Amino acid sequence: MIYIHIPFCRQKCSYCNFHFSTSLNFKDEMISAMKTEIRLRKDELQNKNLKSLYFGGGTPSILSADEISSMIDEVLKYFSFDRDIEVTLEANPDDLDKNFLQQLAKSPVNRLSIGTQSFFDEDLRLMNRAHNASEAEGSIKRAQDFGFENLSIDLIYGSPTSNLEIWKENLNKTIALEVPHISSYALTVEPKTALENWIAKGKIASPREEEQNREFYYLSDFLKDNGFEHYEVSNFAKPGFYSRHNSSYWKYKEYLGIGPSAHSYNGFDVRSWNVANNQQYIKKLDGGFLAKEEEILSQNDQFNEMIMIGLRTIWGVDIESLNSKFSEQTLEHFRREIQSKIEEGILITENNHLKIPEKHWFMADGIASDLFIV
């Protein structure tokens, strides 16, 4: 599978610390550089038949439908598409007007991931989103009108401007709109963001973990009651609508990341990442050089990643895979560390897979980190 990072946004959200630029001055040069990277790295993926192509960012919908199609055409020069490939475009509601959707519907894009975040204007103002609540709802309906049935939306809970009643209304709206996939995250205060600065200056309250915990479990119970499957800590889907792309990440499949700051993984022991600087990225690729660094993952790194990723999903960690992959010393550590947590009910084994019971999923990352080899 291939991930393409589009490093442009119209404005900076208050909570975001991803790599992007709000200047489009070098958009054409960036697209050209990414096409060059695709060509130079075409042999890094063993499987040339793609099951997933994902445009993330940034804001990929800031590109025109023709620019998106030209990127897809470049990929098709070197790879084939599986018969039922999933081609996802992350999009902001304010970009999804009728003209854009009409053009996009003619392209291979067959899944939209819409950055809704909330259906309440007060939440959206705090987040400094470029859209309002009306556009959030309207963009979903328009996408459906143009034949995009495979839709995902992002929702953020635990905001200082929200509460459990508002969160319930957000979820009721989502169900009414018949969206089949939801990715939902607690509002997190990242370093060097406007949100961190506002909290430090006392302009807004800090998110409260106990409130986020309550809203997370309401989210999970509510969506399951409405036919969704909670298949990863932050992801919910109607049957048949799991994100194939993200599921491949969680199952340790190989992937190729294109664009500044994008990461790649060979499925075994090599992870690489591109420079998180647009100008350096363009300059390197213009000269015919890759703008990436890489590392060989140690046995401990591989073990920690398998634990962290697996315990966030309904599939859990395959104990047989651990037994075949790691040394007896590592396995002794694993067995010793899980024993007390199994006795406490924080971990369970099921069909030779280690899992966290869903009632403890809000603390999944902390539980997993307790098992790490450091």
PDB file of C-alpha atoms in Angstrom, residues 193-295:
ATOM      1  CA  THR A 193       0.488  24.457  19.383  1.00  0.00           C
ATOM      2  CA  ALA A 194      -1.890  27.363  19.866  1.00  0.00           C
ATOM      3  CA  LEU A 195      -3.938  25.173  22.190  1.00  0.00           C
ATOM      4  CA  GLU A 196      -0.952  24.636  24.491  1.00  0.00           C
ATOM      5  CA  ASN A 197      -0.286  28.397  24.523  1.00  0.00           C
ATOM      6  CA  TRP A 198      -3.911  29.278  25.338  1.00  0.00           C
ATOM      7  CA  ILE A 199      -3.997  26.823  28.230  1.00  0.00           C
ATOM      8  CA  ALA A 200      -0.644  28.071  29.580  1.00  0.00           C
ATOM      9  CA  LYS A 201      -1.994  31.631  29.559  1.00  0.00           C
ATOM     10  CA  GLY A 202      -5.236  30.614  31.231  1.00  0.00           C
ATOM     11  CA  LYS A 203      -7.398  31.607  28.269  1.00  0.00           C
ATOM     12  CA  ILE A 204      -9.137  28.220  28.196  1.00  0.00           C
ATOM     13  CA  ALA A 205      -9.341  25.271  30.541  1.00  0.00           C
ATOM     14  CA  SER A 206      -7.228  22.190  30.015  1.00  0.00           C
ATOM     15  CA  PRO A 207      -9.094  19.083  28.804  1.00  0.00           C
ATOM     16  CA  ARG A 208     -10.121  16.881  31.747  1.00  0.00           C
ATOM     17  CA  GLU A 209      -9.143  13.227  31.513  1.00  0.00           C
ATOM     18  CA  GLU A 210     -12.113  12.008  33.558  1.00  0.00           C
ATOM     19  CA  GLU A 211     -14.516  13.753  31.164  1.00  0.00           C
ATOM     20  CA  GLN A 212     -12.693  12.339  28.144  1.00  0.00           C
ATOM     21  CA  ASN A 213     -12.830   8.887  29.706  1.00  0.00           C
ATOM     22  CA  ARG A 214     -16.605   9.194  30.202  1.00  0.00           C
ATOM     23  CA  GLU A 215     -17.184  10.455  26.647  1.00  0.00           C
ATOM     24  CA  PHE A 216     -14.979   7.692  25.190  1.00  0.00           C
ATOM     25  CA  TYR A 217     -16.995   4.908  26.802  1.00  0.00           C
ATOM     26  CA  TYR A 218     -20.285   6.567  25.902  1.00  0.00           C
ATOM     27  CA  LEU A 219     -19.008   6.758  22.309  1.00  0.00           C
ATOM     28  CA  SER A 220     -18.127   3.072  22.264  1.00  0.00           C
ATOM     29  CA  ASP A 221     -21.401   1.869  23.797  1.00  0.00           C
ATOM     30  CA  PHE A 222     -23.542   4.182  21.680  1.00  0.00           C
ATOM     31  CA  LEU A 223     -21.951   3.224  18.384  1.00  0.00           C
ATOM     32  CA  LYS A 224     -22.069  -0.496  19.148  1.00  0.00           C
ATOM     33  CA  ASP A 225     -25.756  -0.111  19.964  1.00  0.00           C
ATOM     34  CA  ASN A 226     -26.149   1.425  16.501  1.00  0.00           C
ATOM     35  CA  GLY A 227     -24.467  -1.385  14.577  1.00  0.00           C
ATOM     36  CA  PHE A 228     -20.830  -0.294  14.619  1.00  0.00           C
ATOM     37  CA  GLU A 229     -17.873  -2.521  15.450  1.00  0.00           C
ATOM     38  CA  HIS A 230     -15.202  -1.032  17.699  1.00  0.00           C
ATOM     39  CA  TYR A 231     -12.190  -2.530  15.920  1.00  0.00           C
ATOM     40  CA  GLU A 232      -9.388  -0.212  17.092  1.00  0.00           C
ATOM     41  CA  VAL A 233      -9.245   2.105  20.087  1.00  0.00           C
ATOM     42  CA  SER A 234     -10.101   5.180  17.988  1.00  0.00           C
ATOM     43  CA  ASN A 235     -11.958   3.549  15.088  1.00  0.00           C
ATOM     44  CA  PHE A 236     -15.508   2.296  14.588  1.00  0.00           C
ATOM     45  CA  ALA A 237     -17.085   0.820  11.463  1.00  0.00           C
ATOM     46  CA  LYS A 238     -20.243  -0.740  10.161  1.00  0.00           C
ATOM     47  CA  PRO A 239     -19.587  -4.301   8.899  1.00  0.00           C
ATOM     48  CA  GLY A 240     -17.681  -4.162   5.614  1.00  0.00           C
ATOM     49  CA  PHE A 241     -16.392  -0.619   6.168  1.00  0.00           C
ATOM     50  CA  TYR A 242     -13.167  -1.145   8.116  1.00  0.00           C
ATOM     51  CA  SER A 243     -10.372   1.082   6.830  1.00  0.00           C
ATOM     52  CA  ARG A 244      -8.259  -1.341   4.791  1.00  0.00           C
ATOM     53  CA  HIS A 245      -5.360   1.089   4.791  1.00  0.00           C
ATOM     54  CA  ASN A 246      -5.161   1.610   8.540  1.00  0.00           C
ATOM     55  CA  SER A 247      -5.892  -2.065   9.212  1.00  0.00           C
ATOM     56  CA  SER A 248      -2.791  -2.899   7.189  1.00  0.00           C
ATOM     57  CA  TYR A 249      -0.715  -0.645   9.464  1.00  0.00           C
ATOM     58  CA  TRP A 250      -2.095  -2.453  12.493  1.00  0.00           C
ATOM     59  CA  LYS A 251      -1.223  -5.845  10.973  1.00  0.00           C
ATOM     60  CA  TYR A 252       2.425  -4.847  10.296  1.00  0.00           C
ATOM     61  CA  LYS A 253       2.117  -4.870   6.490  1.00  0.00           C
ATOM     62  CA  GLU A 254       4.706  -3.089   4.340  1.00  0.00           C
ATOM     63  CA  TYR A 255       3.882   0.406   3.110  1.00  0.00           C
ATOM     64  CA  LEU A 256       5.516   3.181   1.150  1.00  0.00           C
ATOM     65  CA  GLY A 257       5.164   6.794   2.300  1.00  0.00           C
ATOM     66  CA  ILE A 258       5.544   9.559  -0.291  1.00  0.00           C
ATOM     67  CA  GLY A 259       5.965  13.270   0.494  1.00  0.00           C
ATOM     68  CA  PRO A 260       7.672  15.338   3.203  1.00  0.00           C
ATOM     69  CA  SER A 261       7.524  13.786   6.697  1.00  0.00           C
ATOM     70  CA  ALA A 262       5.950  10.555   5.335  1.00  0.00           C
ATOM     71  CA  HIS A 263       7.070   7.268   6.913  1.00  0.00           C
ATOM     72  CA  SER A 264       7.651   3.882   5.268  1.00  0.00           C
ATOM     73  CA  TYR A 265       8.054   0.343   6.586  1.00  0.00           C
ATOM     74  CA  ASN A 266       9.344  -2.777   4.835  1.00  0.00           C
ATOM     75  CA  GLY A 267       7.205  -5.152   6.888  1.00  0.00           C
ATOM     76  CA  PHE A 268      10.209  -6.551   8.763  1.00  0.00           C
ATOM     77  CA  ASP A 269      12.914  -4.433  10.310  1.00  0.00           C
ATOM     78  CA  VAL A 270      13.451  -1.211   8.341  1.00  0.00           C
ATOM     79  CA  ARG A 271      11.574   2.042   8.912  1.00  0.00           C
ATOM     80  CA  SER A 272      12.324   5.224   6.982  1.00  0.00           C
ATOM     81  CA  TRP A 273      11.029   8.781   6.988  1.00  0.00           C
ATOM     82  CA  ASN A 274      11.288  11.787   4.709  1.00  0.00           C
ATOM     83  CA  VAL A 275      12.564  15.162   5.808  1.00  0.00           C
ATOM     84  CA  ALA A 276       9.834  17.331   7.356  1.00  0.00           C
ATOM     85  CA  ASN A 277      10.785  20.407   5.348  1.00  0.00           C
ATOM     86  CA  ASN A 278       9.073  21.265   2.058  1.00  0.00           C
ATOM     87  CA  GLN A 279      11.953  23.192   0.499  1.00  0.00           C
ATOM     88  CA  GLN A 280      14.579  20.599   1.412  1.00  0.00           C
ATOM     89  CA  TYR A 281      12.324  17.840   0.117  1.00  0.00           C
ATOM     90  CA  ILE A 282      11.777  19.570  -3.236  1.00  0.00           C
ATOM     91  CA  LYS A 283      15.461  20.458  -3.635  1.00  0.00           C
ATOM     92  CA  LYS A 284      16.614  16.906  -2.980  1.00  0.00           C
ATOM     93  CA  LEU A 285      14.152  15.334  -5.402  1.00  0.00           C
ATOM     94  CA  ASP A 286      14.883  17.960  -8.069  1.00  0.00           C
ATOM     95  CA  GLY A 287      18.487  16.770  -7.901  1.00  0.00           C
ATOM     96  CA  GLY A 288      17.433  13.148  -8.252  1.00  0.00           C
ATOM     97  CA  PHE A 289      18.140  12.251  -4.613  1.00  0.00           C
ATOM     98  CA  LEU A 290      15.825  10.836  -1.989  1.00  0.00           C
ATOM     99  CA  ALA A 291      15.086  13.060   1.013  1.00  0.00           C
ATOM    100  CA  LYS A 292      14.858  10.264   3.577  1.00  0.00           C
ATOM    101  CA  GLU A 293      16.568   8.676   6.522  1.00  0.00           C
ATOM    102  CA  GLU A 294      16.133   5.147   7.773  1.00  0.00           C
ATOM    103  CA  GLU A 295      16.781   2.950  10.773  1.00  0.00           C
TER     104      GLU A 295
END
